[in-house]
């Protein structure tokens, strides 16, 4: 009988959970470390790109946001 602790699928699942938690921590750090809008959007997008393993991402901001803060950010 194979123990759950040595099951490759369980190990992969737990490694993914750890990775996900680290990504959430990085987003949290970015949100709390700066007031620089462009840096913050870049940091969040880069973390999302890594998490989703994709090449492009976008953040859509509510129309109520002041247009002075809106910038198209390309990653």
Short mmCIF file of N, CA and C in Angstrom, two decimals:
data_model
loop_
_atom_site.label_atom_id
_atom_site.label_comp_id
_atom_site.label_asym_id
_atom_site.label_seq_id
_atom_site.Cartn_x
_atom_site.Cartn_y
_atom_site.Cartn_z
N UNK A 1 0.84 -1.18 0.00
CA UNK A 1 0.00 0.00 0.00
C UNK A 1 0.89 1.25 0.00
N UNK A 2 0.55 2.20 -0.86
CA UNK A 2 1.32 3.44 -0.97
C UNK A 2 0.77 4.47 0.01
N UNK A 3 1.65 5.02 0.77
CA UNK A 3 1.25 6.05 1.73
C UNK A 3 0.92 7.34 0.98
N UNK A 4 -0.03 8.10 1.50
CA UNK A 4 -0.40 9.37 0.88
C UNK A 4 0.77 10.34 0.88
N UNK A 5 1.65 10.21 1.85
CA UNK A 5 2.79 11.11 1.96
C UNK A 5 3.77 10.92 0.80
N UNK A 6 3.81 9.73 0.21
CA UNK A 6 4.74 9.45 -0.88
C UNK A 6 4.05 9.39 -2.24
N UNK A 7 2.78 9.65 -2.29
CA UNK A 7 2.03 9.62 -3.53
C UNK A 7 2.44 10.81 -4.41
N UNK A 8 2.94 10.55 -5.63
CA UNK A 8 3.39 11.65 -6.50
C UNK A 8 2.30 12.69 -6.78
N UNK A 9 1.07 12.25 -6.92
CA UNK A 9 -0.02 13.21 -7.17
C UNK A 9 -0.26 14.10 -5.96
N UNK A 10 -0.15 13.53 -4.77
CA UNK A 10 -0.33 14.32 -3.56
C UNK A 10 0.82 15.32 -3.41
N UNK A 11 2.03 14.88 -3.71
CA UNK A 11 3.19 15.77 -3.63
C UNK A 11 3.03 16.92 -4.63
N UNK A 12 2.62 16.61 -5.84
CA UNK A 12 2.41 17.65 -6.86
C UNK A 12 1.33 18.63 -6.42
N UNK A 13 0.25 18.11 -5.87
CA UNK A 13 -0.85 18.95 -5.37
C UNK A 13 -0.36 19.89 -4.27
N UNK A 14 0.40 19.35 -3.33
CA UNK A 14 0.89 20.17 -2.22
C UNK A 14 1.91 21.21 -2.69
N UNK A 15 2.75 20.85 -3.65
CA UNK A 15 3.70 21.81 -4.20
C UNK A 15 2.97 22.96 -4.90
N UNK A 16 1.89 22.62 -5.61
CA UNK A 16 1.08 23.65 -6.28
C UNK A 16 0.43 24.57 -5.26
N UNK A 17 -0.06 24.01 -4.16
CA UNK A 17 -0.68 24.83 -3.11
C UNK A 17 0.35 25.79 -2.50
N UNK A 18 1.56 25.30 -2.28
CA UNK A 18 2.63 26.15 -1.74
C UNK A 18 2.94 27.28 -2.73
N UNK A 19 3.05 26.94 -4.01
CA UNK A 19 3.32 27.94 -5.04
C UNK A 19 2.21 29.00 -5.06
N UNK A 20 0.97 28.55 -5.00
CA UNK A 20 -0.17 29.48 -5.00
C UNK A 20 -0.11 30.42 -3.80
N UNK A 21 0.22 29.89 -2.65
CA UNK A 21 0.31 30.72 -1.44
C UNK A 21 1.44 31.74 -1.57
N UNK A 22 2.55 31.33 -2.15
CA UNK A 22 3.66 32.26 -2.35
C UNK A 22 3.26 33.39 -3.30
N UNK A 23 2.49 33.06 -4.33
CA UNK A 23 2.04 34.08 -5.27
C UNK A 23 1.10 35.07 -4.60
N UNK A 24 0.21 34.58 -3.77
CA UNK A 24 -0.69 35.47 -3.03
C UNK A 24 0.10 36.37 -2.08
N UNK A 25 1.13 35.82 -1.48
CA UNK A 25 1.99 36.62 -0.60
C UNK A 25 2.70 37.72 -1.39
N UNK A 26 3.16 37.40 -2.59
CA UNK A 26 3.83 38.40 -3.42
C UNK A 26 2.87 39.52 -3.83
N UNK A 27 1.63 39.17 -4.16
CA UNK A 27 0.63 40.19 -4.48
C UNK A 27 0.38 41.07 -3.27
N UNK A 28 0.26 40.45 -2.12
CA UNK A 28 0.04 41.20 -0.88
C UNK A 28 1.19 42.16 -0.61
N UNK A 29 2.42 41.68 -0.79
CA UNK A 29 3.59 42.54 -0.59
C UNK A 29 3.55 43.73 -1.54
N UNK A 30 3.22 43.47 -2.81
CA UNK A 30 3.17 44.55 -3.80
C UNK A 30 2.11 45.58 -3.42
N UNK A 31 0.96 45.11 -2.98
CA UNK A 31 -0.12 46.03 -2.61
C UNK A 31 0.25 46.90 -1.42
N UNK A 32 1.07 46.38 -0.54
CA UNK A 32 1.41 47.10 0.69
C UNK A 32 2.74 47.83 0.63
N UNK A 33 3.48 47.69 -0.46
CA UNK A 33 4.84 48.24 -0.47
C UNK A 33 4.98 49.56 -1.21
N UNK A 34 3.99 49.95 -1.99
CA UNK A 34 4.17 51.15 -2.80
C UNK A 34 2.84 51.84 -3.09
N UNK A 35 2.94 53.11 -3.38
CA UNK A 35 1.79 53.87 -3.86
C UNK A 35 1.95 54.19 -5.34
N UNK A 36 3.04 53.71 -5.94
CA UNK A 36 3.30 53.94 -7.36
C UNK A 36 2.37 53.04 -8.19
N UNK A 37 1.40 53.67 -8.84
CA UNK A 37 0.35 52.96 -9.58
C UNK A 37 0.94 52.04 -10.65
N UNK A 38 1.85 52.57 -11.48
CA UNK A 38 2.41 51.76 -12.57
C UNK A 38 3.17 50.55 -12.03
N UNK A 39 4.00 50.76 -11.02
CA UNK A 39 4.75 49.64 -10.42
C UNK A 39 3.79 48.59 -9.87
N UNK A 40 2.75 49.05 -9.21
CA UNK A 40 1.78 48.14 -8.61
C UNK A 40 1.07 47.30 -9.67
N UNK A 41 0.61 47.95 -10.74
CA UNK A 41 -0.06 47.21 -11.82
C UNK A 41 0.89 46.23 -12.49
N UNK A 42 2.13 46.66 -12.72
CA UNK A 42 3.13 45.75 -13.30
C UNK A 42 3.36 44.53 -12.41
N UNK A 43 3.50 44.77 -11.12
CA UNK A 43 3.76 43.67 -10.18
C UNK A 43 2.59 42.69 -10.17
N UNK A 44 1.38 43.20 -10.10
CA UNK A 44 0.21 42.32 -10.08
C UNK A 44 0.10 41.54 -11.38
N UNK A 45 0.28 42.22 -12.51
CA UNK A 45 0.19 41.53 -13.80
C UNK A 45 1.28 40.47 -13.95
N UNK A 46 2.49 40.77 -13.55
CA UNK A 46 3.57 39.78 -13.66
C UNK A 46 3.29 38.55 -12.81
N UNK A 47 2.76 38.74 -11.63
CA UNK A 47 2.43 37.60 -10.76
C UNK A 47 1.30 36.79 -11.38
N UNK A 48 0.30 37.48 -11.93
CA UNK A 48 -0.81 36.77 -12.59
C UNK A 48 -0.32 35.99 -13.80
N UNK A 49 0.58 36.60 -14.59
CA UNK A 49 1.13 35.90 -15.75
C UNK A 49 1.84 34.62 -15.33
N UNK A 50 2.62 34.70 -14.27
CA UNK A 50 3.33 33.52 -13.80
C UNK A 50 2.36 32.47 -13.27
N UNK A 51 1.38 32.92 -12.52
CA UNK A 51 0.42 31.98 -11.92
C UNK A 51 -0.38 31.25 -12.99
N UNK A 52 -0.81 31.99 -14.01
CA UNK A 52 -1.65 31.40 -15.05
C UNK A 52 -0.84 30.80 -16.20
N UNK A 53 0.47 30.98 -16.14
CA UNK A 53 1.37 30.48 -17.18
C UNK A 53 0.90 30.92 -18.57
N UNK A 54 0.76 32.23 -18.70
CA UNK A 54 0.32 32.81 -19.96
C UNK A 54 1.26 33.94 -20.36
N UNK A 55 1.12 34.44 -21.58
CA UNK A 55 2.01 35.47 -22.07
C UNK A 55 1.41 36.87 -22.01
N UNK A 56 0.09 36.97 -21.87
CA UNK A 56 -0.55 38.28 -21.83
C UNK A 56 -1.62 38.30 -20.75
N UNK A 57 -1.81 39.48 -20.17
CA UNK A 57 -2.86 39.67 -19.17
C UNK A 57 -3.26 41.13 -19.18
N UNK A 58 -4.42 41.42 -18.65
CA UNK A 58 -4.89 42.80 -18.56
C UNK A 58 -5.67 42.98 -17.27
N UNK A 59 -5.67 44.20 -16.80
CA UNK A 59 -6.49 44.57 -15.65
C UNK A 59 -7.47 45.62 -16.13
N UNK A 60 -8.73 45.38 -15.95
CA UNK A 60 -9.76 46.34 -16.33
C UNK A 60 -10.21 47.08 -15.08
N UNK A 61 -10.22 48.40 -15.19
CA UNK A 61 -10.54 49.25 -14.04
C UNK A 61 -11.94 49.82 -14.23
N UNK A 62 -12.67 49.93 -13.16
CA UNK A 62 -14.03 50.46 -13.16
C UNK A 62 -14.08 51.85 -13.78
N UNK A 63 -15.15 52.18 -14.52
CA UNK A 63 -15.28 53.51 -15.13
C UNK A 63 -15.26 54.65 -14.12
N UNK A 64 -15.56 54.38 -12.87
CA UNK A 64 -15.57 55.44 -11.86
C UNK A 64 -14.18 55.92 -11.49
N UNK A 65 -13.16 55.18 -11.88
CA UNK A 65 -11.79 55.56 -11.54
C UNK A 65 -11.41 56.79 -12.35
N UNK A 66 -10.76 57.74 -11.71
CA UNK A 66 -10.31 58.97 -12.36
C UNK A 66 -9.39 58.65 -13.53
N UNK A 67 -9.62 59.27 -14.67
CA UNK A 67 -8.84 58.96 -15.87
C UNK A 67 -7.37 59.31 -15.72
N UNK A 68 -7.01 60.16 -14.76
CA UNK A 68 -5.60 60.47 -14.53
C UNK A 68 -4.82 59.23 -14.10
N UNK A 69 -5.49 58.26 -13.54
CA UNK A 69 -4.81 57.07 -13.03
C UNK A 69 -4.81 55.91 -14.03
N UNK A 70 -5.53 56.08 -15.13
CA UNK A 70 -5.61 54.98 -16.08
C UNK A 70 -4.45 55.03 -17.06
N UNK A 71 -3.76 53.96 -17.19
CA UNK A 71 -2.68 53.80 -18.17
C UNK A 71 -2.79 52.41 -18.76
N UNK A 72 -2.51 52.31 -20.04
CA UNK A 72 -2.42 50.98 -20.63
C UNK A 72 -1.05 50.44 -20.28
N UNK A 73 -1.04 49.30 -19.70
CA UNK A 73 0.22 48.70 -19.28
C UNK A 73 0.42 47.43 -20.10
N UNK A 74 1.55 47.35 -20.75
CA UNK A 74 1.86 46.16 -21.54
C UNK A 74 2.96 45.40 -20.85
N UNK A 75 2.73 44.12 -20.72
CA UNK A 75 3.74 43.27 -20.09
C UNK A 75 4.25 42.31 -21.13
#
